[in-house]
Amino acid sequence: MRGGDGGGPEGGGVSRRQLLGLFGAGAAGAAVGAAGGASVATALANAAGAPDPARAYAFHGAHQAGITTPAQDRLHFAAFDTDPSLDRDGLIGLLTDWTNAAARLTQGLEVEEGGAVGGSDYAPPADTGEAQGLPASGLTITFGFGPGVFGAGDGASDRFGLAARRPPLLEPLPRFQGDALVPELTGGDLCIQACADDPQVAVHAIRNLSRIAFGRATLRWSQLGFGRTSSTSTAQATPRNLFGFKDGTANVKSEEQAAVDEHVWVAASDEPSWLAGGSYLVARRIRMIIENWDRVQLGEQEQLVGRSKGAGAPLSGGTEFTEPDFAAEGPTGAPLIAPTAHVALAHPSANGGTRMLRRGYNFVDGNDELGRLDAGLFFLSYQRSPQQFIDVQRSLAADGLNEYLKHVGSAVFAVPGGIAEGEFVGQALFA
Amino acid sequence: MRGGDGGGPEGGGVSRRQLLGLFGAGAAGAAVGAAGGASVATALANAAGAPDPARAYAFHGAHQAGITTPAQDRLHFAAFDTDPSLDRDGLIGLLTDWTNAAARLTQGLEVEEGGAVGGSDYAPPADTGEAQGLPASGLTITFGFGPGVFGAGDGASDRFGLAARRPPLLEPLPRFQGDALVPELTGGDLCIQACADDPQVAVHAIRNLSRIAFGRATLRWSQLGFGRTSSTSTAQATPRNLFGFKDGTANVKSEEQAAVDEHVWVAASDEPSWLAGGSYLVARRIRMIIENWDRVQLGEQEQLVGRSKGAGAPLSGGTEFTEPDFAAEGPTGAPLIAPTAHVALAHPSANGGTRMLRRGYNFVDGNDELGRLDAGLFFLSYQRSPQQFIDVQRSLAADGLNEYLKHVGSAVFAVPGGIAEGEFVGQALFA
Ligand code: HEM
Ligand code: HEM
């Protein structure tokens, strides 16, 4: 619980006092006296999958958290440009400061000792304070390096002396058919993905990390995601995207250890070795023209996706987690799943066996002059090589869904492996 | 629970099956077997105030829901322009369709019988489907009429024959000192406020209501709020705004029946009588320059607000809910709460006793070219007369907080009273 007097909306001291009985955390299976305003329905719904506000994920470990971590409900993502004056030592300093702050924030602490109200009256508070009283809320903070850090990409210079250490595959993504990229939503030297079950906690993290970067790195673009569109654990129910379909069914799940090792983590034998235990992150801001989509017949929507809109079952039959059978034919001899369906084109069988871990979020950012919601999918995927994304995205050139999509933002980052206590994020890169 | 197979993230069939024991909802005080992945900590935190996903508020009643209703966690707000071709009957038709849809949505149902997947394969689905499987989530939908409906305001005509029924006080708000209003974020003939504890449910409501309006009214502007900044019930812990301060402490709370009647509801004896049981809604999109705010000393921040940043207690002493004492002086004879502090200027004692019910939300919508978060407070207040807002906002001209604020959006609406089953929202206006 962050400093302050515990008055936050979801970890509030006031309501907590309404409890008649208190129980030690973690004693699963014990009986809970539902008291105050809480009904059994609440406890029931919560036991059925709502996130535990007190949940805190370890910041240190073999991999950065926020990749195979069960996808949290909310996202704040930020891409930064490094300031022209920043040099190698400055970059190391920034990463060190970010590491120290993130290690605290993810544990539900304020960004720095002293925090929002424990410092001097005559100094700006160390923490901005809007998360006072809020628990960790499952916050993970994941850092990545864009091509610019290695002197690659438009107008980048090798200010950090890292050109020789650039992962050969880390360069701005190629132009894909139909791309309508906006420069202000594209690229970035550094990125931070903050995921949490409470949006105030995710926003608080990005805001404070951005503040720490003052004079060293500047926010280039940022994106709030209000709802997850993927499961990354078999224990999670599959959420829905704004086309109304379940999204994340065939995702690489954290429990599939072999698939995670094959498709998500950079192996020690891969190039470069400093990235071992890391991954590549692709971010795409995909606008969905939902007003047009909503005029499409149900049957055609399902054909375009290749799955049913209710259960999310492949059109070849079965239930949500049945493997699609692309050879299955209907009475007329036509394939039950069209070869141009999204899942047919995205499936490993159409892409040399390639998979990826998707971790996207729904977004709605106001509306355009025509009154259409600026809504869509903020697509995030983690893969062992950017080539996996490139292959699938090229395969999707034939996807009928594209008529209802517009890729307006794009970025790729090398996400270093996890660190031990006392190290800073990305330390292996500078070794 | 909305149609579909219950696969939504927070009402999921999969996780529900993990429960070892099931209990009837509503039997408060009974023992709950915390099973599957749920820990006692979860149940504990939930009992301490997290919203019940299954909660559904009645749509019909003396007042519209969403005003004195305990402030839900998330918001999607939309302002519409009526299409030039819309006439009086068309407007009644739209309100009727909106009423029917809202009555269903707020009960956790799909927008129409048939819904997302229960209709014909050869027709677009009646419901857009992204809320399949999600429970009511405390959704309220609140409708309002802007001045344009009555032929008032820039370029408005009396297409609906309602000019004679215009509430005399309903006209575009006067220009306030420091206003930096953007036309695209200002005004609107009709508004819909959707509040829910799950953002996907609020977004689903606005999207489907906007779809229903096709050809009759067009989205003019819209705003997502990720976290509430007010309590409207004494049972709710006070949340925090992006300045890090508790917000909503001295709000009119639903339990203060006399204050609600005096300051929030239009009385039967007020003009016009068709608005009895209704209220006036003011919406202001207030950008907060948080990067500058974060450089202000803690002591000065507290002086500007007039309350402590931790507990939210008035600087004259006491705890959060102690009445501020504006006469109290410090050792030097200076008032403990500066006369230009926000709470001093906003307090009833500075405004002829006036109060209002605040129901605002925090927002973050990306960032500007300078890398500053486009963040702030989407201020919503309900009052018996727009004059209450005008008086307080004028008083706030001397507010030191203004240095860190920019009012970019503004609108005012007459919010009709509640309806009985079989009536449409605003029916009394056309009687
Ligand atoms: C807004 C755009 C998109 C929408 C609405 C969308 C929707 C979906 C849906 C509904 C499914 C089926 C359920 C599931 O297995 O998750 C799916 C599967 C998948 N999508 Fe997408 N998707 C989008 C963009 C992309 C992009 C850009 C990629 C990668 C380039 C991608 C890669 C995949 C993959 C790999 C699968 C799993 C296929 C399988 O193994 O069966 N999707 N998508
Ligand atoms: C972003 C802009 C604003 C911020 C950050 C802000 C913040 C606060 C805070 C921290 C409080 C003290 C806690 C409480 O009683 O809720 C407060 C009180 C209040 N504010 Fe604001 N406020 C803002 C804008 C406004 C506006 C535009 C109005 C109305 C014109 C307003 C009216 C009030 C009122 C009536 C009170 C209660 C005063 C009392 O009775 O003690 N505020 N505000």
JSON list of C-alpha atoms in Angstrom, two decimals, chain A residues 5 7-10 12 15-16 18-19 22-32 34 38-50 52-53 73-74 76 116-117 120-125 128-130 132 199-200 203 207 211 214 218-222 224 226 228 235 237-244 246 290 293-299 301 309-311 362 364 366-367 370-371 373, chain B residues 5 7-10 12 15-16 18-19 22-32 34 38-50 52-53 73-74 76 116-117 119-125 128-130 132 199-200 203 207 211 214 218-222 224 226 228 235 237-244 246 290 293-299 301 309-311 362 364 366-367 370-371 373:
[
{"chain": "A", "resi": 5, "resn": "ASP", "atom": "CA", "xyz": [-3.59, 7.60, 4.72]},
{"chain": "A", "resi": 7, "resn": "GLY", "atom": "CA", "xyz": [-7.89, 6.93, 1.19]},
{"chain": "A", "resi": 8, "resn": "GLY", "atom": "CA", "xyz": [-7.70, 5.64, -2.38]},
{"chain": "A", "resi": 9, "resn": "PRO", "atom": "CA", "xyz": [-10.89, 4.42, -4.02]},
{"chain": "A", "resi": 10, "resn": "GLU", "atom": "CA", "xyz": [-10.01, 0.77, -4.22]},
{"chain": "A", "resi": 12, "resn": "GLY", "atom": "CA", "xyz": [-9.52, 2.63, 1.03]},
{"chain": "A", "resi": 15, "resn": "SER", "atom": "CA", "xyz": [-14.23, 1.09, 3.78]},
{"chain": "A", "resi": 16, "resn": "ARG", "atom": "CA", "xyz": [-11.72, -1.35, 5.14]},
{"chain": "A", "resi": 18, "resn": "GLN", "atom": "CA", "xyz": [-16.27, -1.40, 7.77]},
{"chain": "A", "resi": 19, "resn": "LEU", "atom": "CA", "xyz": [-15.13, -5.00, 7.84]},
{"chain": "A", "resi": 22, "resn": "LEU", "atom": "CA", "xyz": [-10.15, -9.56, 9.20]},
{"chain": "A", "resi": 23, "resn": "PHE", "atom": "CA", "xyz": [-8.30, -12.54, 7.78]},
{"chain": "A", "resi": 24, "resn": "GLY", "atom": "CA", "xyz": [-4.67, -13.12, 6.95]},
{"chain": "A", "resi": 25, "resn": "ALA", "atom": "CA", "xyz": [-3.95, -12.82, 3.26]},
{"chain": "A", "resi": 26, "resn": "GLY", "atom": "CA", "xyz": [-3.05, -15.94, 1.36]},
{"chain": "A", "resi": 27, "resn": "ALA", "atom": "CA", "xyz": [-4.99, -18.40, 3.49]},
{"chain": "A", "resi": 28, "resn": "ALA", "atom": "CA", "xyz": [-6.89, -19.62, 0.46]},
{"chain": "A", "resi": 29, "resn": "GLY", "atom": "CA", "xyz": [-9.86, -21.81, 1.17]},
{"chain": "A", "resi": 30, "resn": "ALA", "atom": "CA", "xyz": [-10.71, -20.17, 4.47]},
{"chain": "A", "resi": 31, "resn": "ALA", "atom": "CA", "xyz": [-14.15, -18.78, 5.15]},
{"chain": "A", "resi": 32, "resn": "VAL", "atom": "CA", "xyz": [-14.64, -15.04, 4.75]},
{"chain": "A", "resi": 34, "resn": "ALA", "atom": "CA", "xyz": [-18.77, -10.82, 4.04]},
{"chain": "A", "resi": 38, "resn": "ALA", "atom": "CA", "xyz": [-20.28, -6.28, 0.43]},
{"chain": "A", "resi": 39, "resn": "SER", "atom": "CA", "xyz": [-22.62, -8.99, -0.74]},
{"chain": "A", "resi": 40, "resn": "VAL", "atom": "CA", "xyz": [-21.86, -12.62, -1.35]},
{"chain": "A", "resi": 41, "resn": "ALA", "atom": "CA", "xyz": [-22.34, -11.89, -5.04]},
{"chain": "A", "resi": 42, "resn": "THR", "atom": "CA", "xyz": [-19.33, -9.61, -4.82]},
{"chain": "A", "resi": 43, "resn": "ALA", "atom": "CA", "xyz": [-17.15, -12.21, -3.22]},
{"chain": "A", "resi": 44, "resn": "LEU", "atom": "CA", "xyz": [-18.43, -14.76, -5.70]},
{"chain": "A", "resi": 45, "resn": "ALA", "atom": "CA", "xyz": [-17.73, -12.65, -8.77]},
{"chain": "A", "resi": 46, "resn": "ASN", "atom": "CA", "xyz": [-14.33, -11.84, -7.39]},
{"chain": "A", "resi": 47, "resn": "ALA", "atom": "CA", "xyz": [-13.43, -15.43, -6.65]},
{"chain": "A", "resi": 48, "resn": "ALA", "atom": "CA", "xyz": [-14.46, -16.11, -10.23]},
{"chain": "A", "resi": 49, "resn": "GLY", "atom": "CA", "xyz": [-11.59, -14.15, -11.68]},
{"chain": "A", "resi": 50, "resn": "ALA", "atom": "CA", "xyz": [-11.55, -10.46, -10.78]},
{"chain": "A", "resi": 52, "resn": "ASP", "atom": "CA", "xyz": [-6.65, -9.13, -6.56]},
{"chain": "A", "resi": 53, "resn": "PRO", "atom": "CA", "xyz": [-5.80, -5.44, -5.94]},
{"chain": "A", "resi": 73, "resn": "ASP", "atom": "CA", "xyz": [-6.95, -5.22, -17.28]},
{"chain": "A", "resi": 74, "resn": "ARG", "atom": "CA", "xyz": [-5.52, -1.77, -18.12]},
{"chain": "A", "resi": 76, "resn": "HIS", "atom": "CA", "xyz": [-0.59, 2.93, -20.22]},
{"chain": "A", "resi": 116, "resn": "ALA", "atom": "CA", "xyz": [3.97, 12.46, -2.02]},
{"chain": "A", "resi": 117, "resn": "VAL", "atom": "CA", "xyz": [3.72, 13.95, 1.44]},
{"chain": "A", "resi": 120, "resn": "SER", "atom": "CA", "xyz": [9.91, 18.79, 2.89]},
{"chain": "A", "resi": 121, "resn": "ASP", "atom": "CA", "xyz": [7.16, 21.36, 2.62]},
{"chain": "A", "resi": 122, "resn": "TYR", "atom": "CA", "xyz": [9.65, 23.48, 0.71]},
{"chain": "A", "resi": 123, "resn": "ALA", "atom": "CA", "xyz": [10.37, 20.99, -2.06]},
{"chain": "A", "resi": 124, "resn": "PRO", "atom": "CA", "xyz": [8.22, 19.52, -4.80]},
{"chain": "A", "resi": 125, "resn": "PRO", "atom": "CA", "xyz": [7.02, 16.10, -3.64]},
{"chain": "A", "resi": 128, "resn": "THR", "atom": "CA", "xyz": [2.98, 12.93, -7.73]},
{"chain": "A", "resi": 129, "resn": "GLY", "atom": "CA", "xyz": [0.56, 11.42, -5.24]},
{"chain": "A", "resi": 130, "resn": "GLU", "atom": "CA", "xyz": [-2.48, 10.29, -7.21]},
{"chain": "A", "resi": 132, "resn": "GLN", "atom": "CA", "xyz": [-1.62, 7.31, -2.49]},
{"chain": "A", "resi": 199, "resn": "PRO", "atom": "CA", "xyz": [-5.74, 2.49, -14.58]},
{"chain": "A", "resi": 200, "resn": "GLN", "atom": "CA", "xyz": [-4.83, 5.12, -11.99]},
{"chain": "A", "resi": 203, "resn": "VAL", "atom": "CA", "xyz": [-1.04, 6.22, -15.31]},
{"chain": "A", "resi": 207, "resn": "ARG", "atom": "CA", "xyz": [3.68, 9.92, -15.28]},
{"chain": "A", "resi": 211, "resn": "ARG", "atom": "CA", "xyz": [8.94, 13.03, -14.87]},
{"chain": "A", "resi": 214, "resn": "PHE", "atom": "CA", "xyz": [12.95, 15.23, -17.61]},
{"chain": "A", "resi": 218, "resn": "THR", "atom": "CA", "xyz": [10.76, 13.24, -23.80]},
{"chain": "A", "resi": 219, "resn": "LEU", "atom": "CA", "xyz": [7.42, 11.53, -24.30]},
{"chain": "A", "resi": 220, "resn": "ARG", "atom": "CA", "xyz": [6.98, 10.99, -28.04]},
{"chain": "A", "resi": 221, "resn": "TRP", "atom": "CA", "xyz": [3.60, 9.25, -27.98]},
{"chain": "A", "resi": 222, "resn": "SER", "atom": "CA", "xyz": [1.55, 7.39, -25.45]},
{"chain": "A", "resi": 224, "resn": "LEU", "atom": "CA", "xyz": [-4.09, 4.26, -22.78]},
{"chain": "A", "resi": 226, "resn": "PHE", "atom": "CA", "xyz": [-8.99, 0.50, -21.26]},
{"chain": "A", "resi": 228, "resn": "ARG", "atom": "CA", "xyz": [-7.21, -6.14, -22.42]},
{"chain": "A", "resi": 235, "resn": "ALA", "atom": "CA", "xyz": [-6.44, -19.39, -16.20]},
{"chain": "A", "resi": 237, "resn": "ALA", "atom": "CA", "xyz": [-11.14, -16.03, -19.61]},
{"chain": "A", "resi": 238, "resn": "THR", "atom": "CA", "xyz": [-10.72, -14.71, -23.16]},
{"chain": "A", "resi": 239, "resn": "PRO", "atom": "CA", "xyz": [-11.76, -11.05, -23.43]},
{"chain": "A", "resi": 240, "resn": "ARG", "atom": "CA", "xyz": [-13.33, -9.40, -26.49]},
{"chain": "A", "resi": 241, "resn": "ASN", "atom": "CA", "xyz": [-12.08, -6.79, -28.91]},
{"chain": "A", "resi": 242, "resn": "LEU", "atom": "CA", "xyz": [-14.21, -3.98, -30.35]},
{"chain": "A", "resi": 243, "resn": "PHE", "atom": "CA", "xyz": [-15.33, -6.14, -33.29]},
{"chain": "A", "resi": 244, "resn": "GLY", "atom": "CA", "xyz": [-17.15, -8.10, -30.57]},
{"chain": "A", "resi": 246, "resn": "LYS", "atom": "CA", "xyz": [-13.06, -13.15, -28.44]},
{"chain": "A", "resi": 290, "resn": "ILE", "atom": "CA", "xyz": [-16.33, 0.10, -36.15]},
{"chain": "A", "resi": 293, "resn": "TRP", "atom": "CA", "xyz": [-18.01, -3.13, -39.26]},
{"chain": "A", "resi": 294, "resn": "ASP", "atom": "CA", "xyz": [-21.32, -2.82, -37.42]},
{"chain": "A", "resi": 295, "resn": "ARG", "atom": "CA", "xyz": [-23.12, -2.83, -40.79]},
{"chain": "A", "resi": 296, "resn": "VAL", "atom": "CA", "xyz": [-21.65, -6.18, -41.84]},
{"chain": "A", "resi": 297, "resn": "GLN", "atom": "CA", "xyz": [-23.87, -9.27, -41.65]},
{"chain": "A", "resi": 298, "resn": "LEU", "atom": "CA", "xyz": [-23.15, -11.63, -38.78]},
{"chain": "A", "resi": 299, "resn": "GLY", "atom": "CA", "xyz": [-22.30, -14.51, -41.12]},
{"chain": "A", "resi": 301, "resn": "GLN", "atom": "CA", "xyz": [-18.20, -11.08, -39.87]},
{"chain": "A", "resi": 309, "resn": "LYS", "atom": "CA", "xyz": [-18.83, -14.47, -32.69]},
{"chain": "A", "resi": 310, "resn": "GLY", "atom": "CA", "xyz": [-20.45, -16.07, -29.65]},
{"chain": "A", "resi": 311, "resn": "ALA", "atom": "CA", "xyz": [-18.27, -18.90, -28.45]},
{"chain": "A", "resi": 362, "resn": "ASN", "atom": "CA", "xyz": [-8.84, -1.89, -26.65]},
{"chain": "A", "resi": 364, "resn": "VAL", "atom": "CA", "xyz": [-11.22, 4.69, -27.54]},
{"chain": "A", "resi": 366, "resn": "GLY", "atom": "CA", "xyz": [-12.66, 10.50, -28.60]},
{"chain": "A", "resi": 367, "resn": "ASN", "atom": "CA", "xyz": [-13.98, 10.73, -32.15]},
{"chain": "A", "resi": 370, "resn": "LEU", "atom": "CA", "xyz": [-17.35, 12.67, -38.90]},
{"chain": "A", "resi": 371, "resn": "GLY", "atom": "CA", "xyz": [-18.52, 11.55, -35.48]},
{"chain": "A", "resi": 373, "resn": "LEU", "atom": "CA", "xyz": [-15.19, 6.89, -32.57]},
{"chain": "B", "resi": 5, "resn": "ASP", "atom": "CA", "xyz": [-21.45, -17.80, -23.66]},
{"chain": "B", "resi": 7, "resn": "GLY", "atom": "CA", "xyz": [-16.61, -15.57, -21.94]},
{"chain": "B", "resi": 8, "resn": "GLY", "atom": "CA", "xyz": [-16.02, -11.96, -20.89]},
{"chain": "B", "resi": 9, "resn": "PRO", "atom": "CA", "xyz": [-12.97, -11.17, -18.78]},
{"chain": "B", "resi": 10, "resn": "GLU", "atom": "CA", "xyz": [-14.77, -10.34, -15.59]},
{"chain": "B", "resi": 12, "resn": "GLY", "atom": "CA", "xyz": [-16.16, -15.45, -17.35]},
{"chain": "B", "resi": 15, "resn": "SER", "atom": "CA", "xyz": [-13.08, -19.12, -14.20]},
{"chain": "B", "resi": 16, "resn": "ARG", "atom": "CA", "xyz": [-16.50, -19.45, -12.68]},
{"chain": "B", "resi": 18, "resn": "GLN", "atom": "CA", "xyz": [-13.13, -23.13, -11.01]},
{"chain": "B", "resi": 19, "resn": "LEU", "atom": "CA", "xyz": [-15.27, -22.40, -8.00]},
{"chain": "B", "resi": 22, "resn": "LEU", "atom": "CA", "xyz": [-21.56, -21.69, -5.28]},
{"chain": "B", "resi": 23, "resn": "PHE", "atom": "CA", "xyz": [-23.68, -19.43, -3.11]},
{"chain": "B", "resi": 24, "resn": "GLY", "atom": "CA", "xyz": [-26.87, -17.56, -3.80]},
{"chain": "B", "resi": 25, "resn": "ALA", "atom": "CA", "xyz": [-26.25, -13.88, -4.46]},
{"chain": "B", "resi": 26, "resn": "GLY", "atom": "CA", "xyz": [-27.48, -11.37, -1.94]},
{"chain": "B", "resi": 27, "resn": "ALA", "atom": "CA", "xyz": [-27.16, -13.54, 1.14]},
{"chain": "B", "resi": 28, "resn": "ALA", "atom": "CA", "xyz": [-24.88, -11.02, 2.79]},
{"chain": "B", "resi": 29, "resn": "GLY", "atom": "CA", "xyz": [-23.09, -12.20, 5.86]},
{"chain": "B", "resi": 30, "resn": "ALA", "atom": "CA", "xyz": [-22.88, -15.84, 4.77]},
{"chain": "B", "resi": 31, "resn": "ALA", "atom": "CA", "xyz": [-19.57, -17.66, 4.60]},
{"chain": "B", "resi": 32, "resn": "VAL", "atom": "CA", "xyz": [-17.87, -17.87, 1.23]},
{"chain": "B", "resi": 34, "resn": "ALA", "atom": "CA", "xyz": [-12.65, -18.93, -1.43]},
{"chain": "B", "resi": 38, "resn": "ALA", "atom": "CA", "xyz": [-8.81, -16.68, -5.42]},
{"chain": "B", "resi": 39, "resn": "SER", "atom": "CA", "xyz": [-7.08, -15.81, -2.19]},
{"chain": "B", "resi": 40, "resn": "VAL", "atom": "CA", "xyz": [-8.59, -14.46, 0.95]},
{"chain": "B", "resi": 41, "resn": "ALA", "atom": "CA", "xyz": [-6.77, -11.23, 0.20]},
{"chain": "B", "resi": 42, "resn": "THR", "atom": "CA", "xyz": [-8.94, -10.89, -2.87]},
{"chain": "B", "resi": 43, "resn": "ALA", "atom": "CA", "xyz": [-12.14, -11.41, -0.98]},
{"chain": "B", "resi": 44, "resn": "LEU", "atom": "CA", "xyz": [-10.91, -9.05, 1.69]},
{"chain": "B", "resi": 45, "resn": "ALA", "atom": "CA", "xyz": [-10.03, -6.24, -0.68]},
{"chain": "B", "resi": 46, "resn": "ASN", "atom": "CA", "xyz": [-13.32, -6.73, -2.42]},
{"chain": "B", "resi": 47, "resn": "ALA", "atom": "CA", "xyz": [-15.36, -6.65, 0.73]},
{"chain": "B", "resi": 48, "resn": "ALA", "atom": "CA", "xyz": [-13.53, -3.41, 1.49]},
{"chain": "B", "resi": 49, "resn": "GLY", "atom": "CA", "xyz": [-15.17, -1.51, -1.32]},
{"chain": "B", "resi": 50, "resn": "ALA", "atom": "CA", "xyz": [-14.49, -2.88, -4.80]},
{"chain": "B", "resi": 52, "resn": "ASP", "atom": "CA", "xyz": [-19.89, -5.70, -7.37]},
{"chain": "B", "resi": 53, "resn": "PRO", "atom": "CA", "xyz": [-19.83, -6.54, -11.12]},
{"chain": "B", "resi": 73, "resn": "ASP", "atom": "CA", "xyz": [-15.19, 3.86, -11.49]},
{"chain": "B", "resi": 74, "resn": "ARG", "atom": "CA", "xyz": [-15.26, 4.59, -15.25]},
{"chain": "B", "resi": 76, "resn": "HIS", "atom": "CA", "xyz": [-17.76, 7.34, -21.33]},
{"chain": "B", "resi": 116, "resn": "ALA", "atom": "CA", "xyz": [-24.86, -9.95, -31.00]},
{"chain": "B", "resi": 117, "resn": "VAL", "atom": "CA", "xyz": [-25.29, -13.51, -32.18]},
{"chain": "B", "resi": 119, "resn": "GLY", "atom": "CA", "xyz": [-30.22, -12.88, -34.95]},
{"chain": "B", "resi": 120, "resn": "SER", "atom": "CA", "xyz": [-30.01, -13.81, -38.62]},
{"chain": "B", "resi": 121, "resn": "ASP", "atom": "CA", "xyz": [-26.67, -14.68, -40.23]},
{"chain": "B", "resi": 122, "resn": "TYR", "atom": "CA", "xyz": [-27.75, -12.44, -43.10]},
{"chain": "B", "resi": 123, "resn": "ALA", "atom": "CA", "xyz": [-28.25, -9.27, -41.09]},
{"chain": "B", "resi": 124, "resn": "PRO", "atom": "CA", "xyz": [-25.85, -7.08, -39.14]},
{"chain": "B", "resi": 125, "resn": "PRO", "atom": "CA", "xyz": [-26.10, -8.04, -35.46]},
{"chain": "B", "resi": 128, "resn": "THR", "atom": "CA", "xyz": [-22.05, -4.89, -31.38]},
{"chain": "B", "resi": 129, "resn": "GLY", "atom": "CA", "xyz": [-21.07, -7.73, -29.08]},
{"chain": "B", "resi": 130, "resn": "GLU", "atom": "CA", "xyz": [-18.02, -6.56, -27.14]},
{"chain": "B", "resi": 132, "resn": "GLN", "atom": "CA", "xyz": [-21.10, -10.38, -24.38]},
{"chain": "B", "resi": 199, "resn": "PRO", "atom": "CA", "xyz": [-14.96, 0.59, -19.07]},
{"chain": "B", "resi": 200, "resn": "GLN", "atom": "CA", "xyz": [-15.86, -1.97, -21.74]},
{"chain": "B", "resi": 203, "resn": "VAL", "atom": "CA", "xyz": [-17.94, 2.10, -24.10]},
{"chain": "B", "resi": 207, "resn": "ARG", "atom": "CA", "xyz": [-21.19, 2.91, -29.10]},
{"chain": "B", "resi": 211, "resn": "ARG", "atom": "CA", "xyz": [-25.22, 3.57, -33.67]},
{"chain": "B", "resi": 214, "resn": "PHE", "atom": "CA", "xyz": [-27.37, 7.02, -37.12]},
{"chain": "B", "resi": 218, "resn": "THR", "atom": "CA", "xyz": [-24.01, 12.53, -34.81]},
{"chain": "B", "resi": 219, "resn": "LEU", "atom": "CA", "xyz": [-21.33, 12.29, -32.17]},
{"chain": "B", "resi": 220, "resn": "ARG", "atom": "CA", "xyz": [-19.91, 15.79, -31.69]},
{"chain": "B", "resi": 221, "resn": "TRP", "atom": "CA", "xyz": [-17.36, 15.02, -29.00]},
{"chain": "B", "resi": 222, "resn": "SER", "atom": "CA", "xyz": [-16.80, 12.29, -26.46]},
{"chain": "B", "resi": 224, "resn": "LEU", "atom": "CA", "xyz": [-13.40, 8.58, -21.62]},
{"chain": "B", "resi": 226, "resn": "PHE", "atom": "CA", "xyz": [-10.50, 6.28, -16.46]},
{"chain": "B", "resi": 228, "resn": "ARG", "atom": "CA", "xyz": [-13.63, 8.79, -10.76]},
{"chain": "B", "resi": 235, "resn": "ALA", "atom": "CA", "xyz": [-20.01, 4.94, 1.85]},
{"chain": "B", "resi": 237, "resn": "ALA", "atom": "CA", "xyz": [-13.73, 6.38, -0.03]},
{"chain": "B", "resi": 238, "resn": "THR", "atom": "CA", "xyz": [-12.64, 9.69, -1.56]},
{"chain": "B", "resi": 239, "resn": "PRO", "atom": "CA", "xyz": [-10.57, 9.15, -4.72]},
{"chain": "B", "resi": 240, "resn": "ARG", "atom": "CA", "xyz": [-7.74, 11.38, -5.94]},
{"chain": "B", "resi": 241, "resn": "ASN", "atom": "CA", "xyz": [-7.38, 13.67, -8.92]},
{"chain": "B", "resi": 242, "resn": "LEU", "atom": "CA", "xyz": [-4.20, 14.05, -10.98]},
{"chain": "B", "resi": 243, "resn": "PHE", "atom": "CA", "xyz": [-2.89, 16.82, -8.72]},
{"chain": "B", "resi": 244, "resn": "GLY", "atom": "CA", "xyz": [-2.63, 13.99, -6.15]},
{"chain": "B", "resi": 246, "resn": "LYS", "atom": "CA", "xyz": [-8.43, 13.82, -2.55]},
{"chain": "B", "resi": 290, "resn": "ILE", "atom": "CA", "xyz": [0.69, 18.38, -14.46]},
{"chain": "B", "resi": 293, "resn": "TRP", "atom": "CA", "xyz": [2.27, 21.31, -10.99]},
{"chain": "B", "resi": 294, "resn": "ASP", "atom": "CA", "xyz": [4.78, 18.60, -10.17]},
{"chain": "B", "resi": 295, "resn": "ARG", "atom": "CA", "xyz": [7.46, 21.28, -9.77]},
{"chain": "B", "resi": 296, "resn": "VAL", "atom": "CA", "xyz": [5.51, 23.16, -7.09]},
{"chain": "B", "resi": 297, "resn": "GLN", "atom": "CA", "xyz": [6.58, 22.77, -3.44]},
{"chain": "B", "resi": 298, "resn": "LEU", "atom": "CA", "xyz": [4.36, 20.56, -1.32]},
{"chain": "B", "resi": 299, "resn": "GLY", "atom": "CA", "xyz": [3.51, 23.42, 1.04]},
{"chain": "B", "resi": 301, "resn": "GLN", "atom": "CA", "xyz": [0.36, 22.93, -3.43]},
{"chain": "B", "resi": 309, "resn": "LYS", "atom": "CA", "xyz": [-2.26, 16.41, 0.31]},
{"chain": "B", "resi": 310, "resn": "GLY", "atom": "CA", "xyz": [-2.20, 13.28, 2.44]},
{"chain": "B", "resi": 311, "resn": "ALA", "atom": "CA", "xyz": [-5.34, 13.14, 4.53]},
{"chain": "B", "resi": 362, "resn": "ASN", "atom": "CA", "xyz": [-9.62, 11.76, -14.47]},
{"chain": "B", "resi": 364, "resn": "VAL", "atom": "CA", "xyz": [-5.33, 11.03, -20.02]},
{"chain": "B", "resi": 366, "resn": "GLY", "atom": "CA", "xyz": [-2.05, 10.83, -25.13]},
{"chain": "B", "resi": 367, "resn": "ASN", "atom": "CA", "xyz": [0.32, 13.79, -25.10]},
{"chain": "B", "resi": 370, "resn": "LEU", "atom": "CA", "xyz": [6.02, 18.97, -26.19]},
{"chain": "B", "resi": 371, "resn": "GLY", "atom": "CA", "xyz": [5.70, 15.55, -24.60]},
{"chain": "B", "resi": 373, "resn": "LEU", "atom": "CA", "xyz": [0.46, 14.40, -21.08]}
]
